[in-house]
XYZ file of C-alpha atoms in Angstrom:
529
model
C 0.946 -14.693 -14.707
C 4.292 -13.254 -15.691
C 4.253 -9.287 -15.036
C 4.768 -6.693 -18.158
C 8.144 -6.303 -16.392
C 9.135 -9.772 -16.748
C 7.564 -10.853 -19.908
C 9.309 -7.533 -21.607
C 12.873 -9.218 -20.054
C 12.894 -12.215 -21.032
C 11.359 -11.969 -25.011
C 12.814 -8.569 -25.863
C 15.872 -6.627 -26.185
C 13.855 -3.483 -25.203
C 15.135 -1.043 -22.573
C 14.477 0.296 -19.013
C 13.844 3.093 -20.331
C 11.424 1.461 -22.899
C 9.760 -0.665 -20.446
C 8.975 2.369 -17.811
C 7.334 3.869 -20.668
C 5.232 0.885 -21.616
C 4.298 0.887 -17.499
C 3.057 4.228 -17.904
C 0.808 3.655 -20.997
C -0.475 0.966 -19.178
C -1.371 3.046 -15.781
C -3.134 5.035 -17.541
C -4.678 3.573 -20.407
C -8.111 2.774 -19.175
C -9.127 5.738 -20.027
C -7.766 5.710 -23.409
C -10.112 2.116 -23.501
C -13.004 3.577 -22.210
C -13.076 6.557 -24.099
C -12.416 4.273 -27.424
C -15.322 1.504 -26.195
C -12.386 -0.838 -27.133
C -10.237 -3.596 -25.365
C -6.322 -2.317 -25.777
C -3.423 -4.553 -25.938
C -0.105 -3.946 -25.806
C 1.699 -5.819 -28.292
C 5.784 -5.826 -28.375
C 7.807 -7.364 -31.550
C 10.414 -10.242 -30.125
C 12.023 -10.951 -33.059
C 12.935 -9.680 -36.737
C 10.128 -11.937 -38.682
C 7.007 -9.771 -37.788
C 5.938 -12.047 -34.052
C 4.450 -10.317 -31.544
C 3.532 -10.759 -27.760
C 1.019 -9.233 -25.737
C 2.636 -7.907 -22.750
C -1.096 -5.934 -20.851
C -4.271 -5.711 -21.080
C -7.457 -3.405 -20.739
C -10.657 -3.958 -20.846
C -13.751 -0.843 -21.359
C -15.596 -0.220 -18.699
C -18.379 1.319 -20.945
C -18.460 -1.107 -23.420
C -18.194 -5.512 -23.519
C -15.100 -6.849 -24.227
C -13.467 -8.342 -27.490
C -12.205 -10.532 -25.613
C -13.305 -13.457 -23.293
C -10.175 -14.588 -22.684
C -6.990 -13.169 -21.332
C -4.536 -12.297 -24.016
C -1.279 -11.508 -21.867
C 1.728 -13.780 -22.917
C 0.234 -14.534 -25.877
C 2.535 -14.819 -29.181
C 1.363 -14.533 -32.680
C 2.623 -13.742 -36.132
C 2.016 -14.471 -39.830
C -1.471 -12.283 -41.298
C -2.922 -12.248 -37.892
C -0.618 -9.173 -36.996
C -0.138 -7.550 -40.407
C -1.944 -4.460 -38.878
C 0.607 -4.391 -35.958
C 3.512 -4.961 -38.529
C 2.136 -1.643 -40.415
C 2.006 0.234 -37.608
C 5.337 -0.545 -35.915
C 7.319 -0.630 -39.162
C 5.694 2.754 -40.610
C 5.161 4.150 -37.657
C 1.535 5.271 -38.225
C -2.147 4.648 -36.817
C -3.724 1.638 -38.745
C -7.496 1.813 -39.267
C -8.123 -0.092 -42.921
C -8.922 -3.776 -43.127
C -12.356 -5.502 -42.754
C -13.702 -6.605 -39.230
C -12.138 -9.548 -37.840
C -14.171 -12.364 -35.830
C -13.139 -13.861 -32.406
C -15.801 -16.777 -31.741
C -18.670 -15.269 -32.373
C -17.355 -11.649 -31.811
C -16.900 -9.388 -34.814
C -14.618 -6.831 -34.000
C -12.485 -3.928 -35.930
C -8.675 -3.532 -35.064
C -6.774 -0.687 -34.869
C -2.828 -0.486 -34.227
C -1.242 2.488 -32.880
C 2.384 2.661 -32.663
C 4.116 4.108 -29.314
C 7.216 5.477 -29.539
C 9.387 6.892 -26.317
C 10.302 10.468 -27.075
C 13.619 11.579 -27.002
C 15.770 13.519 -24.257
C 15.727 16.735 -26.166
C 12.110 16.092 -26.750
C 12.019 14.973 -30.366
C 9.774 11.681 -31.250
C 12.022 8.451 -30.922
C 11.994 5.742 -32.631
C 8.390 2.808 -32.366
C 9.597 0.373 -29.137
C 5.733 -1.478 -28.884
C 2.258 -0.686 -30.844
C -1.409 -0.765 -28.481
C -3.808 -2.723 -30.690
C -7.387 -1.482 -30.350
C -9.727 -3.830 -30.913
C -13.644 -2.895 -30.640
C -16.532 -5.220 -30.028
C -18.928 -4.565 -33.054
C -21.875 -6.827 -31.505
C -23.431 -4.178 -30.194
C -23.005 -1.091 -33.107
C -25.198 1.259 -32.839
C -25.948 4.955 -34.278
C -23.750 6.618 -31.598
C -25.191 9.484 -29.287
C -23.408 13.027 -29.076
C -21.421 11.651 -25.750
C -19.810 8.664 -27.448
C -19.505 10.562 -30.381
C -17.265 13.213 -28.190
C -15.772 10.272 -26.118
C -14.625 9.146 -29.657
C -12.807 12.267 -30.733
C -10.761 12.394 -27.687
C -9.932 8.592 -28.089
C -8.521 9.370 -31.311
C -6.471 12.656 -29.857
C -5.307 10.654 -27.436
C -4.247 8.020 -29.403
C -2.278 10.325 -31.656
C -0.590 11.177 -28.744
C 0.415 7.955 -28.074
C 1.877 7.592 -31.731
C 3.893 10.988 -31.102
C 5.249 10.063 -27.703
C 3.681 12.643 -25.622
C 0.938 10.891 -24.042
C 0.697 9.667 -20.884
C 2.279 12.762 -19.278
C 4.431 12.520 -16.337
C 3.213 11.801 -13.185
C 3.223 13.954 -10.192
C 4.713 12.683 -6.622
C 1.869 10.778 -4.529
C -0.458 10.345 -7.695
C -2.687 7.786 -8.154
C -4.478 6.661 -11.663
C -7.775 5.568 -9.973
C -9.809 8.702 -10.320
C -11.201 10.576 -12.029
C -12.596 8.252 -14.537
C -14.522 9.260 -17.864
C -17.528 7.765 -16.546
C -17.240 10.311 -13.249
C -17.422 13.452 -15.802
C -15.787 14.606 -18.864
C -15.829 17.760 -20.307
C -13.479 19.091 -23.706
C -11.970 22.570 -23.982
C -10.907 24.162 -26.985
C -8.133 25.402 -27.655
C -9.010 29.329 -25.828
C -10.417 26.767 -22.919
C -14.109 27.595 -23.978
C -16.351 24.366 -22.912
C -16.990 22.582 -26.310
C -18.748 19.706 -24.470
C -20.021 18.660 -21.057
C -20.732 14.920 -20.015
C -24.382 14.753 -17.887
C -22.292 13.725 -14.991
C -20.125 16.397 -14.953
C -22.589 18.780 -15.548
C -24.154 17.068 -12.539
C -20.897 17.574 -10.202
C -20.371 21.299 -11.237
C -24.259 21.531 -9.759
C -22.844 20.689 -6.754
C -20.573 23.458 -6.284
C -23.503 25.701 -7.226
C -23.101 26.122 -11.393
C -26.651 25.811 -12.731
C -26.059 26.674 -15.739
C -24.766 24.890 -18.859
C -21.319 24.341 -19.499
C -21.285 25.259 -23.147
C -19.637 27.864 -23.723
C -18.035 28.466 -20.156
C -14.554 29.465 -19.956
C -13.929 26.614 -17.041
C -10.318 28.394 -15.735
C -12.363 31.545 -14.644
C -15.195 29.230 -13.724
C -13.121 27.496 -11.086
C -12.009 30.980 -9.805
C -15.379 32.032 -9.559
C -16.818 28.833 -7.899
C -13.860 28.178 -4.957
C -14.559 29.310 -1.673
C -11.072 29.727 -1.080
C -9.405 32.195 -3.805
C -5.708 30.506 -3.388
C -7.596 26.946 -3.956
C -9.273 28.185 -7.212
C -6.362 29.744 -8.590
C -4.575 26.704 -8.536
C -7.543 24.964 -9.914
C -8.031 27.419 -13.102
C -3.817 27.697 -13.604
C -4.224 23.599 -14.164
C -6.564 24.616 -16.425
C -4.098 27.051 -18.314
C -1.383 24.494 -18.048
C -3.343 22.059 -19.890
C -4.155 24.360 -22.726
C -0.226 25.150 -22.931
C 0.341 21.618 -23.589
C 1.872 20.846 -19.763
C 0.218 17.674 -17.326
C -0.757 19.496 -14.056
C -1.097 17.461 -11.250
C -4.890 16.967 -10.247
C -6.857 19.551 -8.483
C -9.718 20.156 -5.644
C -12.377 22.542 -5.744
C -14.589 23.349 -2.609
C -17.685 25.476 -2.447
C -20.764 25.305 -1.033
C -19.793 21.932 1.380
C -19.115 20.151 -2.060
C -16.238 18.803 -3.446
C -14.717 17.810 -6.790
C -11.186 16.658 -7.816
C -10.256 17.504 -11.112
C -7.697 15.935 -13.928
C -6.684 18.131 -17.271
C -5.002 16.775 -19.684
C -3.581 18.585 -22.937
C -4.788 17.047 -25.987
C -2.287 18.236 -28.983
C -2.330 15.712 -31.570
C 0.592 15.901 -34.031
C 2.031 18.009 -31.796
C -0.728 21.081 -32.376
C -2.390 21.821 -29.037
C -6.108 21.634 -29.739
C -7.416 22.185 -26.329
C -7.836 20.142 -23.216
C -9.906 17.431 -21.751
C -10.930 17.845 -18.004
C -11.906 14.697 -15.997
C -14.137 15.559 -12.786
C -15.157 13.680 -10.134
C -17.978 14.322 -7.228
C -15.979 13.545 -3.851
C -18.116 14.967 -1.464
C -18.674 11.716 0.423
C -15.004 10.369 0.060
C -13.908 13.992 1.722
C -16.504 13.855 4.153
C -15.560 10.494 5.588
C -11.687 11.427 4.941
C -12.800 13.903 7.826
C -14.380 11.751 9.873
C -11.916 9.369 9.655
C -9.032 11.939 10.563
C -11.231 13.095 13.726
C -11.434 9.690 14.979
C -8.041 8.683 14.293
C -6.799 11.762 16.780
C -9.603 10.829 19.161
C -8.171 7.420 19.308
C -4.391 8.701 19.994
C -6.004 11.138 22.499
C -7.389 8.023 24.379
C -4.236 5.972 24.253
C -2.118 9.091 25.253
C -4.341 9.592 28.424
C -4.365 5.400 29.353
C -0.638 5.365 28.993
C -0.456 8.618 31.584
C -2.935 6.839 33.850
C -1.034 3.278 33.980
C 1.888 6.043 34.598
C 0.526 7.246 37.397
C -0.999 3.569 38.694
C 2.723 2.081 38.104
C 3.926 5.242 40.051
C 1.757 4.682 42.888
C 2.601 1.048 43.031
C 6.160 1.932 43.226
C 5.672 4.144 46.399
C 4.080 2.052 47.821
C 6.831 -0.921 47.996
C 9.342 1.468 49.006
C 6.705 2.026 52.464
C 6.528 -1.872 52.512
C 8.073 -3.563 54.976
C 7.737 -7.345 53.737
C 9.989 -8.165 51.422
C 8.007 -10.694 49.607
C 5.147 -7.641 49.892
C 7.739 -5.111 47.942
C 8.894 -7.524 45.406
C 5.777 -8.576 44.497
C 4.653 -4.726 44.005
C 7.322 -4.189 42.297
C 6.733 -7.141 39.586
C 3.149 -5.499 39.080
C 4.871 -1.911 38.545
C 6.856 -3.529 35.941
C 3.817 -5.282 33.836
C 1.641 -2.152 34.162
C 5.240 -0.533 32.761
C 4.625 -2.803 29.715
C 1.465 -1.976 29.068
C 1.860 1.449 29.229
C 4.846 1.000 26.455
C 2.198 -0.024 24.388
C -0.371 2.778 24.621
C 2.849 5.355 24.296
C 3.312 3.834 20.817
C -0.285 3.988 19.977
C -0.288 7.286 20.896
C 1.870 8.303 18.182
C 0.624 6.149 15.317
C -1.850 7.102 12.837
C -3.596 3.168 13.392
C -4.369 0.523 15.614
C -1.170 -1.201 14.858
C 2.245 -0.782 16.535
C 6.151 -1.542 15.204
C 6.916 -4.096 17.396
C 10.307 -4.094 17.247
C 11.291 -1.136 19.088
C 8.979 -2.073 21.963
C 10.657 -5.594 22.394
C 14.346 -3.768 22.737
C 13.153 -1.115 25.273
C 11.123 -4.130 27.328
C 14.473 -6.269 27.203
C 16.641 -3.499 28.374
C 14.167 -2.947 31.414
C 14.912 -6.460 31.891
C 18.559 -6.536 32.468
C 17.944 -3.145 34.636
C 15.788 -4.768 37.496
C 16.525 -8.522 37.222
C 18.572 -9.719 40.562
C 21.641 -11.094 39.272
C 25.214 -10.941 39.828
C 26.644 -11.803 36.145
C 26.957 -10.136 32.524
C 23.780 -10.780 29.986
C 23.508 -9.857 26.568
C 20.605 -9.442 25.211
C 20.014 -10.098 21.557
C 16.987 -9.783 19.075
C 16.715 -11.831 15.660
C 14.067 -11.618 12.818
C 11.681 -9.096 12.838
C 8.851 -8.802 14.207
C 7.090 -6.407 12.358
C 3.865 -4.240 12.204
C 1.305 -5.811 15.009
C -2.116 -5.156 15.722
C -3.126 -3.209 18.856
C -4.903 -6.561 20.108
C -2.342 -8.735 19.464
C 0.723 -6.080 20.830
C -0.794 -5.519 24.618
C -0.841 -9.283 25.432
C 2.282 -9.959 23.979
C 4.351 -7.492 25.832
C 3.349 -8.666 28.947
C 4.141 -12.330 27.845
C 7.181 -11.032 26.471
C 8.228 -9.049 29.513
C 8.131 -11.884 32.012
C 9.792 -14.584 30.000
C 12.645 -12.238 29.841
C 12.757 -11.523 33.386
C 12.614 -14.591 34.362
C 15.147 -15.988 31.728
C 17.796 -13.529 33.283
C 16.782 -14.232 37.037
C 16.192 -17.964 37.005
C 18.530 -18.891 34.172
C 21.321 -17.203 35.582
C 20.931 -16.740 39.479
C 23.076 -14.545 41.967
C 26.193 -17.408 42.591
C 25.429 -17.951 46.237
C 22.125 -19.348 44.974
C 22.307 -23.190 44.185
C 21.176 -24.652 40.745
C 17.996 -26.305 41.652
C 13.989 -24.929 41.314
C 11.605 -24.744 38.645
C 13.216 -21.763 36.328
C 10.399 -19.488 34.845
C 12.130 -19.192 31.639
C 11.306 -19.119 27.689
C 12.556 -18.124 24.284
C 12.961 -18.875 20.480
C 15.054 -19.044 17.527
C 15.479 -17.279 14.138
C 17.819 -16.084 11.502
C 19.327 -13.032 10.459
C 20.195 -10.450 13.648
C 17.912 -7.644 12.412
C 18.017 -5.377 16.278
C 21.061 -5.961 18.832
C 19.408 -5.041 22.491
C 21.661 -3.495 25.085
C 24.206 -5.294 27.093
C 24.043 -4.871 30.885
C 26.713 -6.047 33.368
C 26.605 -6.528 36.860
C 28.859 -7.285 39.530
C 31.070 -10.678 38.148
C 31.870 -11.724 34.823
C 30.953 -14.833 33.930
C 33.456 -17.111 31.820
C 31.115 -18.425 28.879
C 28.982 -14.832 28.010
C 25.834 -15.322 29.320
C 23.108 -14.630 26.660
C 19.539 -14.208 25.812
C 18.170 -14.037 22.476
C 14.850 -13.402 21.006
C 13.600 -14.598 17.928
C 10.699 -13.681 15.356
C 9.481 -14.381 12.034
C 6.208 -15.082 10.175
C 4.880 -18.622 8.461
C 1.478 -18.978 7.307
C -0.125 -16.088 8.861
C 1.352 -16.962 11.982
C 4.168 -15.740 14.611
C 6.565 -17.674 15.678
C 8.608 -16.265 18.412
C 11.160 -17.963 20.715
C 13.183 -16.801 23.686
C 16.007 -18.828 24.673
C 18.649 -18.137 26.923
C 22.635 -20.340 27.517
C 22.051 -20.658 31.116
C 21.465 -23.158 34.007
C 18.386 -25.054 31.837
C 14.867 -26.421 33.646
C 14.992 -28.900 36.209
C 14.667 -32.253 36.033
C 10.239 -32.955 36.397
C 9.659 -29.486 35.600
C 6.124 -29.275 34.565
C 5.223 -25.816 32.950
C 1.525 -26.967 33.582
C 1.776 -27.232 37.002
C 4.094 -24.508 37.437
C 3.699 -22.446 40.722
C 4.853 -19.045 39.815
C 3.031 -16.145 39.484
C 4.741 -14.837 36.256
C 4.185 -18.337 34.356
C 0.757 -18.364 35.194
C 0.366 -14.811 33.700
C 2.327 -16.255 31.005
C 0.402 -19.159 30.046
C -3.278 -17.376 30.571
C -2.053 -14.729 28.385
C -0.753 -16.877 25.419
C -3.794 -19.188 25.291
C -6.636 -17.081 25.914
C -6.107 -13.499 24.655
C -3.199 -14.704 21.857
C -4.826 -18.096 21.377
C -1.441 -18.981 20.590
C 0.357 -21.736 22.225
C 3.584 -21.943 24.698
C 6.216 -24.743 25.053
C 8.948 -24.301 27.791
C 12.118 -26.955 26.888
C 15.250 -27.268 27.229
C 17.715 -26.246 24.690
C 19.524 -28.548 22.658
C 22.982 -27.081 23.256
C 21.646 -26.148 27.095
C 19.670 -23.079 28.355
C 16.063 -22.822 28.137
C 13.584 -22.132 25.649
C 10.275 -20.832 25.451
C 8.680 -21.066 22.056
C 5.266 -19.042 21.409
C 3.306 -19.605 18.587
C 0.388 -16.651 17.765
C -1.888 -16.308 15.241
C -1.816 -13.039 12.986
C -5.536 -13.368 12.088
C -8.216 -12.880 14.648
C -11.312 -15.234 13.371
């Protein structure tokens, strides 16, 4: 389904401008549709002979719909949109006309016109009209709540007709809540309580208001109720901002271990400000597990922070001990294992300093392929380069695939291009990948003879089908002939192979490049089942 965006694009000659403001009505029009017990749609003329096409969509959450079916990209004309011609062409609310029947659905329509106001603030010209279309299966004698709901529908859609309603939003603001079914309550104009929802009677309760609304005026309310003076000064100068005719950005009120966020909104019909309508919501439980949340997110950074400084302290250990060592097989071999627990730690350091279990990947890989040129025993020039991305990776997923990383790019610098003296032959522990578009260039390190064709490794990411694909290939002396990566007698390949297809259950293929070199391609699933 084509986006309001798109459809607005391609069938109209409407503007950006225009079009942000239709995206605006729309985030925020479910409350206009709940408070009206209506379905809204948002209808947008595409030519000059009165056709019209419905661009979004709302349904009410406190009444049934008009509408079974989906009405977005749907184009109509002739007497079926005579109401929507009225209203666009006149530029007025249209309420006359007889009930309509979809099916077996009566329903009324209503058209309101939007128009975009200007930059000096005057009311610009009708770019769209909202049709409002009620369900009139279920009629009833309404109660004082929808009765109230109703009034502030219609100053509200008013609004909408004179360009001033939705109001601006603030940075970081959601639409989600508060909703009218969380709590409404209606100011008048001196921001005396004229109504009071059961629900948000219920949530002032909370905070310790017994009494009634009625009557209240809610800005010194909120000073009185806040535990913390600053917090319900800000919540009572929304308040006052509201009743001036301004959009304040929502609000938070704490007291007695409660707490409820708070929306005001002016209502000024015709341009007359006429009061304000408060939405509140009961959070108590949302901020209460926000907390808990934010406790164990630092006790989890804690923990990683601590297990890097202890594989620290293990790698350090490890490394004084091969310098006492008098084997050299002994020493290397200690210092391999310094190196993984190196990797590990990386890992941990990262987690340590993200607010999740998940870990950029990308800057790990460049720091791990650095230490790579640093310690591997060779005599010539590699470059190391990394292509794709590889993204945002699970804590699970990250550990293992460090290490795998790690020692196919170890060995891809030692084996695939080994100190001269050293003859061409034996199994070469080696592995990479390919990819497209060079998104991280990894540091070059030379050593003691250049080599006449720039020796190279280069590893390779990108995502298909929930899965990674990662290869690291290298342009050097390639694998023997009967190499057999199964059978494979090194330590690191082992490591290599146990990692990738138990803890990634991923698979490995070692190869030989088609232009020469070696390649190792990995291929590990994103999603743990």
């Amino acid at each position: 389904m084509s986006t309001l965006r798109d459809l607005a694009e391609e069938h109209t000659q409407l503007r950006p401008a225009d079009i942000d403001h239709l995206h605006r009505i729309a985030g925020d029009w479910q409350l206009l549709s709940d408070l009206s017990f209506a379905d809204l749609l948002l209808w947008v003329p595409v030519d000059r002979d009165g056709t019209f096409l419905c661009v979004a969509q709302v349904r009410p959450t406190t009444a049934p719909t008009a509408y079974q079916d989906d009405q977005v990209g749907r184009i109509v004309g002739g007497p079926e949109v005579a109401h929507l011609e009225v209203a666009y062409g006149q530029g007025r609310i249209w309420r006359e006309g007889d009930p309509v029947w979809y099916g077996d659905v009566p329903a009324r329509h209503e058209a309101i016109p939007v128009r975009l106001r200007t930059a000096d603030g005057e009311a610009g010209e009708v770019i769209a009209v909202v049709g409002r279309d009620t369900n009139l299966s279920t009629a009833r004698t309404p109660s004082q709540l929808e009765l109230n709901y109703l009034t502030t529908a219609d100053d509200l859609a008013q609004m909408i007709a004179d360009g001033t309603f939705p109001p601006p939003r603030h940075p970081g603001e959601t639409t989600s809540a508060p909703r009218v079914g969380d709590g409404l309550v209606r100011l008048d104009a001196g921001g005396k309580v004229t109504y009071a929802s059961p629900n948000a009677q219920s949530a002032y309760r909370r905070l310790g208001f017994a009494a009634h609304l009625v009557g209240e005026d809610l800005a010194k309310l909120h000073r009185r109720l806040a535990g913390d003076p600053l917090e319900g000064t800000e919540a009572a100068n929304g308040i006052l901002a509201a009743l001036r005719g301004e959009g304040p950005p929502r609000r938070e009120i704490d007291a007695r271990g409660a707490t409820m966020l708070t929306r005001a909104l002016p209502l000024m019909p015709a341009g007359v400000p006429i009061g304000a309508l408060v939405l509140v919501r009961d959070i108590t439980e949302v901020r209460r597990r926000d907390r808990a949340l934010i406790t164990k997110d630092a006790t989890i950074r804690e923990i990683h922070h601590r297990v890097k400084n202890n594989l620290q302290t293990v790698a350090a250990l490890l490394r004084l001990q091969a310098r006492r060592v008098a084997m050299p097989e002994a020493r290397v071999a200690l210092e391999e294992s310094v190196r993984r627990v190196a990797s590990i730690a990386l890992v941990h350091e990262t987690l340590s300093m993200s607010s999740d279990e998940a870990v950029e990947f990308d800057g790990i890989v460049d720091r791990v392929a650095s230490a790579a040129t640093e310690v591997a025993a060779t005599e010539q020039t590699v470059g190391m380069r990394r292509r794709g991305s590889f993204g945002v990776l699970p804590a699970e997923i990250a550990t293992s695939l460090v290490m795998v990383l790690n020692e196919l790019l170890l060995n891809a610098v030692e084996h695939g291009f080994p100190p001269a003296a050293e003859p061409p032959t034996g199994p070469a522990d080696t592995a990479s990948a390919g990819g497209s578009g060079v998104s991280g260039v990894l540091p070059q390190v030379t050593a003691g003879v250049e080599a006449v064709t720039p020796s190279e490794v280069v590893v390779s990411a990108h995502r298909f089908r929930k899965q990674l694909h990662v290869t690291v290939a290298d342009n050097g002396r390639g694998l023997p002939a009967g190499f057999d990566a199964e059978r494979g007698s090194r330590l690191g390949l082992q490591i290599v192979r146990a990692l990738v297809t138990g803890e990634l259950r991923g698979t490995i293929e070692l190869r030989n490049g088609a232009e020469g070199g070696t390649e190792a391609v990995l291929v590990v699933p994103l999603v743990r089942s």
